[in-house]
Amino acid sequence: MAKLGAWLAGDGAPYADGTGAHAVRYIPGSWAGIRPWPPELAEQVGREPTSLSRAQVLAVARTGAATASWTETLVASYVWGQGENGYGAHRLDEILRPGPVEAVLAEAIALLATDGAVAGYRRLSGAIAGLGPAFFTKFLYFAGGAVPDAPGPRPLILDQRIARVLRAHTTRLGEGIGLEEPAKLAAWLWSDGGWTPHRYDMYLRWVRGVTGQLAGSTHWPLAPDLLELALFSGAWTP
């Protein structure tokens, strides 16, 4: 709690009132040819890095909610997740090219709206070739921000970096209570990818619980995605 509080008072201070300002850099020209391209993003030309914030991607998602069209939200969240990685556009093109991506995304958001984040996660698991949970949870996170009345906890991003923090935490807890081979158990629970809907549910419950504990004891806001950002940023490394 002390380390997270120090992060919020330091590097995390810009996000105390919301994570919307959290931005990554991407090169618009690297994404030339990707369609559909959200008009909220920079034109797909040039090699000059450009910032893309969570707030901008959320704006794309809100347009998607208004038009009942979600592929542009997937594109924006994928660009945000890849940043300046040069291979991102090729991978996204392979994801978008083969099949009815829009229909699958729409079904996932319909389930999110009626049954919650885990139902949306379950629908996307293995449904779109090349789109794994590290990236489709980014899509769910932003889409969920545009579907405010969805039941249960809001979707959050779960990727390899966060899973490794949780693995270290689980290992330390296992050692503390005398489990045999706690590191092996933790590696099974929090692998580098391929998390089941149940594991995603446990993650959302854990983040919500920790957020409540932090907010009750410190000046931490009641914002689960702030904890997700803190873990990703290395604010706490058990």
XYZ file of N, CA, C and O in Angstrom, residues 67-223:
628
model
N -23.182 3.911 -32.865
C -23.443 3.413 -34.215
C -23.603 1.899 -34.266
O -23.851 1.346 -35.343
N -23.452 1.239 -33.109
C -23.521 -0.235 -33.040
C -22.518 -0.867 -34.000
O -22.816 -1.842 -34.699
N -21.313 -0.310 -34.035
C -20.237 -0.819 -34.880
C -18.945 -0.782 -34.078
O -18.539 0.285 -33.603
N -18.272 -1.950 -33.939
C -17.195 -2.052 -32.964
C -15.810 -2.306 -33.543
O -14.833 -2.321 -32.801
N -15.692 -2.483 -34.846
C -14.380 -2.804 -35.413
C -13.398 -1.650 -35.239
O -12.206 -1.868 -34.982
N -13.867 -0.415 -35.362
C -12.962 0.719 -35.178
C -12.452 0.793 -33.741
O -11.317 1.209 -33.505
N -13.267 0.376 -32.782
C -12.796 0.332 -31.398
C -11.705 -0.715 -31.245
O -10.708 -0.484 -30.538
N -11.868 -1.849 -31.906
C -10.809 -2.863 -31.888
C -9.532 -2.301 -32.494
O -8.437 -2.475 -31.932
N -9.643 -1.604 -33.614
C -8.468 -1.026 -34.266
C -7.784 -0.031 -33.336
O -6.563 -0.083 -33.124
N -8.547 0.889 -32.765
C -7.958 1.913 -31.904
C -7.307 1.303 -30.669
O -6.202 1.704 -30.271
N -7.970 0.317 -30.058
C -7.399 -0.316 -28.865
C -6.156 -1.127 -29.215
O -5.217 -1.197 -28.417
N -6.136 -1.694 -30.406
C -4.970 -2.475 -30.831
C -3.779 -1.556 -31.106
O -2.649 -1.857 -30.705
N -4.029 -0.448 -31.766
C -2.957 0.529 -32.012
C -2.410 1.030 -30.681
O -1.190 1.122 -30.486
N -3.304 1.363 -29.762
C -2.889 1.826 -28.433
C -2.061 0.759 -27.725
O -1.048 1.068 -27.094
N -2.464 -0.487 -27.844
C -1.743 -1.562 -27.167
C -0.389 -1.864 -27.774
O 0.542 -2.250 -27.062
N -0.252 -1.679 -29.077
C 1.015 -1.972 -29.747
C 1.991 -0.806 -29.667
O 3.203 -1.010 -29.657
N 1.485 0.418 -29.635
C 2.398 1.557 -29.594
C 3.269 1.626 -30.828
O 2.784 1.564 -31.953
N 4.561 1.716 -30.607
C 5.493 1.877 -31.726
C 6.045 0.556 -32.248
O 6.982 0.552 -33.056
N 5.501 -0.569 -31.829
C 5.956 -1.856 -32.351
C 5.719 -1.920 -33.857
O 4.609 -1.718 -34.340
N 6.748 -2.216 -34.590
C 6.665 -2.195 -36.041
C 5.850 -3.301 -36.658
O 5.405 -3.190 -37.797
N 5.609 -4.392 -35.918
C 4.889 -5.536 -36.486
C 3.386 -5.480 -36.206
O 2.636 -6.355 -36.638
N 2.925 -4.459 -35.483
C 1.531 -4.398 -35.074
C 0.553 -4.355 -36.233
O -0.472 -5.044 -36.219
N 0.855 -3.545 -37.255
C -0.079 -3.393 -38.370
C -0.250 -4.700 -39.128
O -1.362 -5.054 -39.544
N 0.843 -5.436 -39.326
C 0.758 -6.716 -40.032
C -0.130 -7.691 -39.278
O -0.980 -8.370 -39.866
N 0.049 -7.742 -37.967
C -0.767 -8.648 -37.158
C -2.231 -8.236 -37.164
O -3.125 -9.088 -37.239
N -2.489 -6.941 -37.075
C -3.870 -6.484 -37.083
C -4.533 -6.767 -38.426
O -5.708 -7.158 -38.476
N -3.803 -6.589 -39.508
C -4.346 -6.889 -40.826
C -4.746 -8.358 -40.924
O -5.804 -8.694 -41.473
N -3.939 -9.244 -40.356
C -4.273 -10.670 -40.367
C -5.501 -10.962 -39.518
O -6.286 -11.869 -39.837
N -5.678 -10.220 -38.435
C -6.851 -10.411 -37.573
C -8.126 -9.952 -38.287
O -9.164 -10.620 -38.221
N -8.055 -8.826 -38.978
C -9.241 -8.239 -39.589
C -9.626 -8.896 -40.908
O -10.802 -8.857 -41.300
N -8.684 -9.507 -41.577
C -8.908 -9.961 -42.948
C -9.859 -11.144 -43.086
O -10.756 -11.131 -43.941
N -9.728 -12.230 -42.268
C -10.385 -13.479 -42.639
C -11.909 -13.535 -42.523
O -12.591 -13.926 -43.462
N -12.491 -13.174 -41.379
C -13.889 -13.540 -41.176
C -14.750 -12.435 -40.622
O -14.403 -11.256 -40.666
N -15.882 -12.820 -40.051
C -16.863 -11.843 -39.560
C -16.476 -11.257 -38.210
O -17.118 -11.508 -37.188
N -15.428 -10.464 -38.205
C -14.923 -9.900 -36.952
C -15.977 -9.022 -36.291
O -16.207 -9.109 -35.082
N -16.637 -8.194 -37.080
C -17.629 -7.270 -36.522
C -18.744 -8.018 -35.809
O -19.190 -7.605 -34.719
N -19.204 -9.112 -36.372
C -20.294 -9.864 -35.755
C -19.880 -10.436 -34.411
O -20.653 -10.407 -33.444
N -18.662 -10.940 -34.327
C -18.165 -11.503 -33.069
C -18.029 -10.404 -32.017
O -18.422 -10.580 -30.850
N -17.478 -9.262 -32.412
C -17.330 -8.153 -31.476
C -18.697 -7.688 -30.966
O -18.866 -7.432 -29.763
N -19.652 -7.580 -31.867
C -20.984 -7.131 -31.471
C -21.629 -8.111 -30.495
O -22.291 -7.702 -29.529
N -21.440 -9.399 -30.732
C -21.991 -10.400 -29.823
C -21.340 -10.297 -28.444
O -22.018 -10.412 -27.413
N -20.044 -10.070 -28.432
C -19.330 -9.943 -27.151
C -19.836 -8.736 -26.366
O -20.031 -8.814 -25.147
N -20.052 -7.614 -27.044
C -20.521 -6.415 -26.347
C -21.967 -6.576 -25.902
O -22.356 -6.086 -24.833
N -22.779 -7.280 -26.686
C -24.152 -7.551 -26.253
C -24.154 -8.373 -24.972
O -24.943 -8.124 -24.053
N -23.268 -9.347 -24.886
C -23.155 -10.165 -23.677
C -22.606 -9.345 -22.511
O -23.045 -9.487 -21.369
N -21.635 -8.492 -22.805
C -21.115 -7.599 -21.778
C -22.229 -6.735 -21.193
O -22.331 -6.559 -19.976
N -23.074 -6.217 -22.060
C -24.133 -5.316 -21.625
C -25.175 -6.012 -20.763
O -25.753 -5.400 -19.854
N -25.432 -7.295 -21.036
C -26.487 -7.998 -20.305
C -25.961 -8.844 -19.154
O -26.613 -8.951 -18.109
N -24.777 -9.440 -19.339
C -24.276 -10.422 -18.365
C -22.946 -10.040 -17.724
O -22.495 -10.734 -16.808
N -22.287 -8.993 -18.210
C -21.064 -8.546 -17.590
C -19.800 -8.885 -18.349
O -19.810 -9.535 -19.399
N -18.679 -8.441 -17.784
C -17.374 -8.510 -18.454
C -16.933 -9.931 -18.753
O -16.369 -10.207 -19.810
N -17.171 -10.852 -17.825
C -16.694 -12.223 -18.011
C -17.420 -12.888 -19.178
O -16.819 -13.658 -19.936
N -18.700 -12.584 -19.355
C -19.443 -13.133 -20.488
C -18.869 -12.625 -21.806
O -18.730 -13.392 -22.778
N -18.519 -11.347 -21.854
C -17.887 -10.814 -23.051
C -16.537 -11.459 -23.304
O -16.177 -11.770 -24.449
N -15.780 -11.672 -22.227
C -14.471 -12.327 -22.331
C -14.635 -13.745 -22.877
O -13.884 -14.183 -23.758
N -15.630 -14.457 -22.348
C -15.848 -15.840 -22.783
C -16.163 -15.902 -24.276
O -15.683 -16.797 -24.984
N -16.948 -14.946 -24.757
C -17.305 -14.964 -26.179
C -16.097 -14.705 -27.061
O -15.990 -15.267 -28.169
N -15.165 -13.886 -26.613
C -14.011 -13.550 -27.444
C -12.884 -14.569 -27.346
O -11.995 -14.585 -28.206
N -12.906 -15.405 -26.325
C -11.818 -16.374 -26.139
C -11.763 -17.362 -27.308
O -12.695 -18.150 -27.517
N -10.698 -17.277 -28.088
C -10.509 -18.177 -29.215
C -11.419 -17.921 -30.395
O -11.435 -18.711 -31.344
N -12.167 -16.818 -30.380
C -13.169 -16.590 -31.416
C -12.599 -15.940 -32.673
O -13.142 -16.138 -33.764
N -11.540 -15.152 -32.520
C -10.952 -14.433 -33.651
C -9.486 -14.824 -33.734
O -8.706 -14.560 -32.818
N -9.109 -15.440 -34.826
C -7.737 -15.931 -34.985
C -6.743 -14.785 -34.838
O -6.893 -13.729 -35.452
N -5.739 -15.013 -34.001
C -4.685 -14.029 -33.810
C -4.976 -12.997 -32.739
O -4.099 -12.204 -32.386
N -6.205 -12.970 -32.205
C -6.573 -11.983 -31.190
C -6.681 -12.683 -29.843
O -7.683 -13.324 -29.541
N -5.616 -12.559 -29.050
C -5.572 -13.195 -27.748
C -6.056 -12.271 -26.653
O -6.337 -11.085 -26.895
N -6.150 -12.769 -25.417
C -6.716 -11.979 -24.328
C -5.935 -10.719 -23.982
O -6.526 -9.750 -23.508
N -4.624 -10.708 -24.192
C -3.860 -9.498 -23.887
C -4.356 -8.315 -24.697
O -4.261 -7.160 -24.256
N -4.923 -8.590 -25.887
C -5.439 -7.503 -26.719
C -6.956 -7.423 -26.707
O -7.509 -6.319 -26.755
N -7.656 -8.557 -26.609
C -9.101 -8.378 -26.601
C -9.603 -7.878 -25.244
O -10.712 -7.330 -25.180
N -8.804 -8.005 -24.173
C -9.219 -7.333 -22.937
C -9.048 -5.822 -23.051
O -9.758 -5.069 -22.380
N -8.133 -5.367 -23.883
C -8.025 -3.927 -24.147
C -9.293 -3.453 -24.863
O -9.864 -2.398 -24.536
N -9.719 -4.222 -25.848
C -10.971 -3.892 -26.532
C -12.135 -3.868 -25.547
O -12.939 -2.922 -25.530
N -12.240 -4.895 -24.706
C -13.331 -4.952 -23.731
C -13.273 -3.783 -22.758
O -14.311 -3.230 -22.366
N -12.070 -3.424 -22.351
C -11.907 -2.313 -21.403
C -12.483 -1.019 -21.973
O -13.269 -0.328 -21.311
N -12.109 -0.693 -23.199
C -12.585 0.563 -23.790
C -14.065 0.471 -24.158
O -14.830 1.419 -23.928
N -14.475 -0.657 -24.727
C -15.890 -0.823 -25.063
C -16.743 -0.769 -23.805
O -17.836 -0.189 -23.794
N -16.239 -1.374 -22.721
C -16.970 -1.355 -21.464
C -17.157 0.045 -20.923
O -18.162 0.341 -20.271
N -16.199 0.920 -21.196
C -16.331 2.306 -20.779
C -17.436 3.041 -21.505
O -17.930 4.068 -21.034
N -17.832 2.497 -22.670
C -18.909 3.107 -23.448
C -20.246 2.415 -23.205
O -21.251 2.798 -23.802
N -20.246 1.379 -22.362
C -21.478 0.660 -22.005
C -21.615 0.771 -20.489
O -21.393 -0.197 -19.757
N -21.981 1.930 -19.981
C -21.885 2.211 -18.548
C -22.829 1.396 -17.669
O -22.588 1.256 -16.472
N -23.917 0.855 -18.230
C -24.901 0.155 -17.415
C -24.677 -1.358 -17.362
O -25.539 -2.090 -16.880
N -23.539 -1.826 -17.865
C -23.262 -3.265 -17.824
C -23.161 -3.738 -16.379
O -22.592 -3.043 -15.533
N -23.685 -4.920 -16.072
C -23.643 -5.404 -14.693
C -22.251 -5.873 -14.287
O -21.421 -6.204 -15.132
N -22.021 -5.901 -12.976
C -20.768 -6.436 -12.452
C -19.606 -5.485 -12.629
O -19.764 -4.340 -13.065
N -18.406 -5.963 -12.302
C -17.229 -5.104 -12.422
C -16.929 -4.743 -13.867
O -17.164 -5.535 -14.775
N -16.386 -3.556 -14.055
C -16.026 -3.088 -15.387
C -14.872 -3.931 -15.936
O -13.976 -4.333 -15.187
N -14.859 -4.193 -17.248
C -13.722 -4.922 -17.828
C -12.413 -4.183 -17.595
O -12.378 -2.950 -17.595
N -11.353 -4.958 -17.392
C -10.021 -4.390 -17.222
C -9.042 -5.103 -18.142
O -9.278 -6.241 -18.569
N -7.937 -4.447 -18.412
C -6.881 -5.033 -19.237
C -6.119 -6.068 -18.418
O -5.733 -5.813 -17.280
N -5.912 -7.225 -19.010
C -5.053 -8.254 -18.433
C -4.066 -8.682 -19.508
O -4.464 -9.204 -20.549
N -2.789 -8.439 -19.260
C -1.767 -8.840 -20.221
C -0.625 -9.527 -19.479
O -0.691 -9.739 -18.261
N 0.398 -9.908 -20.220
C 1.506 -10.670 -19.658
C 2.191 -9.929 -18.509
O 2.542 -10.526 -17.484
N 2.339 -8.639 -18.677
C 3.051 -7.856 -17.670
C 2.303 -7.865 -16.331
O 2.905 -8.040 -15.273
N 1.004 -7.697 -16.383
C 0.210 -7.722 -15.163
C 0.155 -9.133 -14.586
O 0.242 -9.325 -13.367
N 0.020 -10.132 -15.457
C -0.029 -11.514 -14.991
C 1.251 -11.882 -14.235
O 1.202 -12.642 -13.252
N 2.380 -11.348 -14.649
C 3.636 -11.677 -13.959
C 3.708 -11.021 -12.582
O 4.312 -11.593 -11.663
N 3.096 -9.852 -12.420
C 3.003 -9.256 -11.084
C 2.150 -10.149 -10.186
O 2.507 -10.447 -9.044
N 1.020 -10.602 -10.721
C 0.128 -11.465 -9.952
C 0.788 -12.811 -9.642
O 0.569 -13.395 -8.575
N 1.607 -13.288 -10.562
C 2.319 -14.555 -10.324
C 3.300 -14.413 -9.172
O 3.387 -15.277 -8.294
N 4.034 -13.295 -9.152
C 4.985 -13.070 -8.062
C 4.258 -12.927 -6.728
O 4.701 -13.447 -5.696
N 3.123 -12.233 -6.751
C 2.329 -12.051 -5.527
C 1.810 -13.402 -5.029
O 1.883 -13.722 -3.836
N 1.296 -14.220 -5.945
C 0.770 -15.532 -5.578
C 1.873 -16.435 -5.043
O 1.667 -17.186 -4.082
N 3.045 -16.364 -5.643
C 4.179 -17.157 -5.160
C 4.524 -16.778 -3.730
O 4.718 -17.642 -2.863
N 4.571 -15.487 -3.465
C 4.934 -15.036 -2.120
C 3.870 -15.435 -1.097
O 4.186 -15.844 0.022
N 2.608 -15.331 -1.489
C 1.539 -15.768 -0.588
C 1.642 -17.264 -0.307
O 1.466 -17.714 0.828
N 1.923 -18.052 -1.354
C 2.058 -19.499 -1.186
C 3.208 -19.867 -0.275
O 3.093 -20.786 0.553
N 4.307 -19.154 -0.400
C 5.452 -19.389 0.485
C 5.082 -19.066 1.933
O 5.473 -19.785 2.859
N 4.298 -18.006 2.095
C 3.947 -17.571 3.439
C 3.072 -18.554 4.191
O 3.138 -18.632 5.424
N 2.243 -19.316 3.457
C 1.366 -20.280 4.125
C 1.880 -21.708 4.003
O 1.200 -22.646 4.399
N 3.107 -21.868 3.474
C 3.752 -23.168 3.471
C 3.292 -24.128 2.397
O 3.413 -25.353 2.570
N 2.792 -23.627 1.274
C 2.406 -24.530 0.187
C 3.625 -25.189 -0.437
O 4.711 -24.595 -0.489
N 3.450 -26.411 -0.912
C 4.516 -27.067 -1.662
C 4.576 -26.472 -3.070
O 3.543 -26.271 -3.709
N 5.757 -26.185 -3.537
C 6.000 -25.657 -4.877
C 5.084 -24.475 -5.211
O 4.346 -24.488 -6.199
N 5.110 -23.433 -4.412
C 4.228 -22.297 -4.676
C 4.503 -21.613 -6.011
O 3.567 -21.123 -6.658
N 5.748 -21.581 -6.436
C 6.058 -20.946 -7.713
C 5.433 -21.709 -8.875
O 4.964 -21.115 -9.846
N 5.413 -23.037 -8.766
C 4.817 -23.860 -9.819
C 3.311 -23.626 -9.879
O 2.725 -23.501 -10.964
N 2.684 -23.562 -8.729
C 1.245 -23.292 -8.688
C 0.946 -21.909 -9.256
O 0.011 -21.739 -10.053
N 1.740 -20.913 -8.857
C 1.514 -19.551 -9.328
C 1.691 -19.445 -10.842
O 0.951 -18.719 -11.511
N 2.669 -20.181 -11.371
C 2.903 -20.157 -12.815
C 1.736 -20.783 -13.574
O 1.426 -20.395 -14.706
N 1.070 -21.766 -12.956
C -0.102 -22.381 -13.576
C -1.295 -21.433 -13.509
O -2.033 -21.277 -14.487
N -1.486 -20.780 -12.362
C -2.613 -19.868 -12.202
C -2.462 -18.627 -13.071
O -3.425 -18.163 -13.682
N -1.260 -18.068 -13.086
C -1.014 -16.812 -13.791
C 0.060 -17.018 -14.844
O 1.173 -16.536 -14.736
N -0.306 -17.751 -15.878
C 0.610 -17.996 -16.993
C 0.762 -16.712 -17.805
O 0.152 -15.682 -17.507
N 1.578 -16.780 -18.855
C 1.815 -15.592 -19.674
C 0.663 -15.278 -20.631
O 0.681 -14.258 -21.320
N -0.309 -16.150 -20.724
C -1.435 -15.917 -21.629
C -2.422 -17.066 -21.556
O -2.240 -18.024 -20.799
N -3.471 -16.972 -22.356
C -4.447 -18.047 -22.415
C -5.291 -18.194 -21.161
O -5.744 -19.291 -20.841
N -5.550 -17.096 -20.470
C -6.293 -17.174 -19.215
C -7.752 -17.543 -19.488
O -8.382 -17.027 -20.407
N -8.285 -18.418 -18.650
C -9.668 -18.840 -18.795
C -10.607 -17.719 -18.348
O -10.202 -16.793 -17.631
N -11.893 -17.797 -18.732
C -12.859 -16.817 -18.214
C -12.899 -16.806 -16.685
O -13.062 -15.741 -16.077
N -12.744 -17.979 -16.057
C -12.711 -18.019 -14.592
C -11.529 -17.226 -14.044
O -11.666 -16.487 -13.068
N -10.366 -17.354 -14.670
C -9.182 -16.635 -14.195
C -9.386 -15.129 -14.375
O -8.991 -14.331 -13.531
N -10.007 -14.736 -15.487
C -10.296 -13.317 -15.705
C -11.263 -12.810 -14.635
O -11.103 -11.707 -14.109
N -12.245 -13.620 -14.292
C -13.184 -13.261 -13.235
C -12.447 -13.054 -11.912
O -12.701 -12.075 -11.190
N -11.524 -13.955 -11.588
C -10.747 -13.816 -10.355
C -9.917 -12.534 -10.367
O -9.775 -11.856 -9.344
N -9.363 -12.214 -11.508
C -8.577 -10.980 -11.643
C -9.447 -9.753 -11.374
O -9.069 -8.857 -10.593
N -10.630 -9.694 -11.995
C -11.513 -8.547 -11.788
C -11.932 -8.436 -10.322
O -11.978 -7.335 -9.758
N -12.227 -9.571 -9.703
C -12.634 -9.551 -8.295
C -11.480 -9.085 -7.404
O -11.680 -8.324 -6.449
N -10.283 -9.561 -7.703
C -9.115 -9.184 -6.901
C -8.839 -7.688 -7.018
O -8.623 -7.006 -6.015
N -8.859 -7.164 -8.237
C -8.586 -5.740 -8.432
C -9.650 -4.892 -7.724
O -9.330 -3.893 -7.075
N -10.901 -5.304 -7.836
C -11.963 -4.553 -7.166
C -11.772 -4.583 -5.646
O -11.939 -3.570 -4.969
N -11.412 -5.744 -5.102
C -11.197 -5.854 -3.667
C -10.025 -5.022 -3.179
O -10.113 -4.330 -2.161
N -8.922 -5.085 -3.905
C -7.738 -4.316 -3.523
C -8.022 -2.815 -3.641
O -7.606 -2.025 -2.794
N -8.744 -2.428 -4.694
C -9.086 -1.014 -4.855
C -9.908 -0.514 -3.669
O -9.670 0.581 -3.152
N -10.855 -1.323 -3.229
C -11.643 -0.944 -2.067
C -10.806 -0.825 -0.808
O -10.999 0.101 0.003
N -9.849 -1.734 -0.653
C -8.962 -1.680 0.516
C -8.078 -0.434 0.473
O -7.900 0.254 1.483
N -7.541 -0.133 -0.703
C -6.700 1.054 -0.852
C -7.496 2.326 -0.590
O -7.040 3.226 0.110
N -8.702 2.389 -1.161
C -9.516 3.593 -1.011
C -9.954 3.792 0.436
O -10.141 4.928 0.880
N -10.092 2.685 1.178
C -10.509 2.798 2.560
C -9.402 3.176 3.512
O -9.668 3.584 4.656
N -8.153 3.066 3.064
C -7.021 3.308 3.962
C -6.103 4.429 3.504
O -5.255 4.885 4.275
N -6.206 4.842 2.250
C -5.327 5.884 1.711
C -6.186 6.869 0.919
O -7.401 6.874 1.024
N -5.553 7.695 0.114
C -6.272 8.624 -0.754
C -6.481 8.036 -2.148
O -6.723 8.773 -3.106
N -6.403 6.722 -2.254
C -6.556 6.066 -3.554
C -7.991 6.213 -4.064
O -8.939 5.941 -3.338
N -8.192 6.629 -5.322
C -9.553 6.772 -5.856
C -10.216 5.406 -6.052
O -9.541 4.385 -6.205
N -11.517 5.399 -6.060
C -12.273 4.175 -6.333
C -12.308 3.938 -7.839
O -13.345 4.076 -8.494
N -11.169 3.590 -8.393
C -11.022 3.416 -9.835
C -10.158 2.182 -10.094
O -8.928 2.273 -10.060
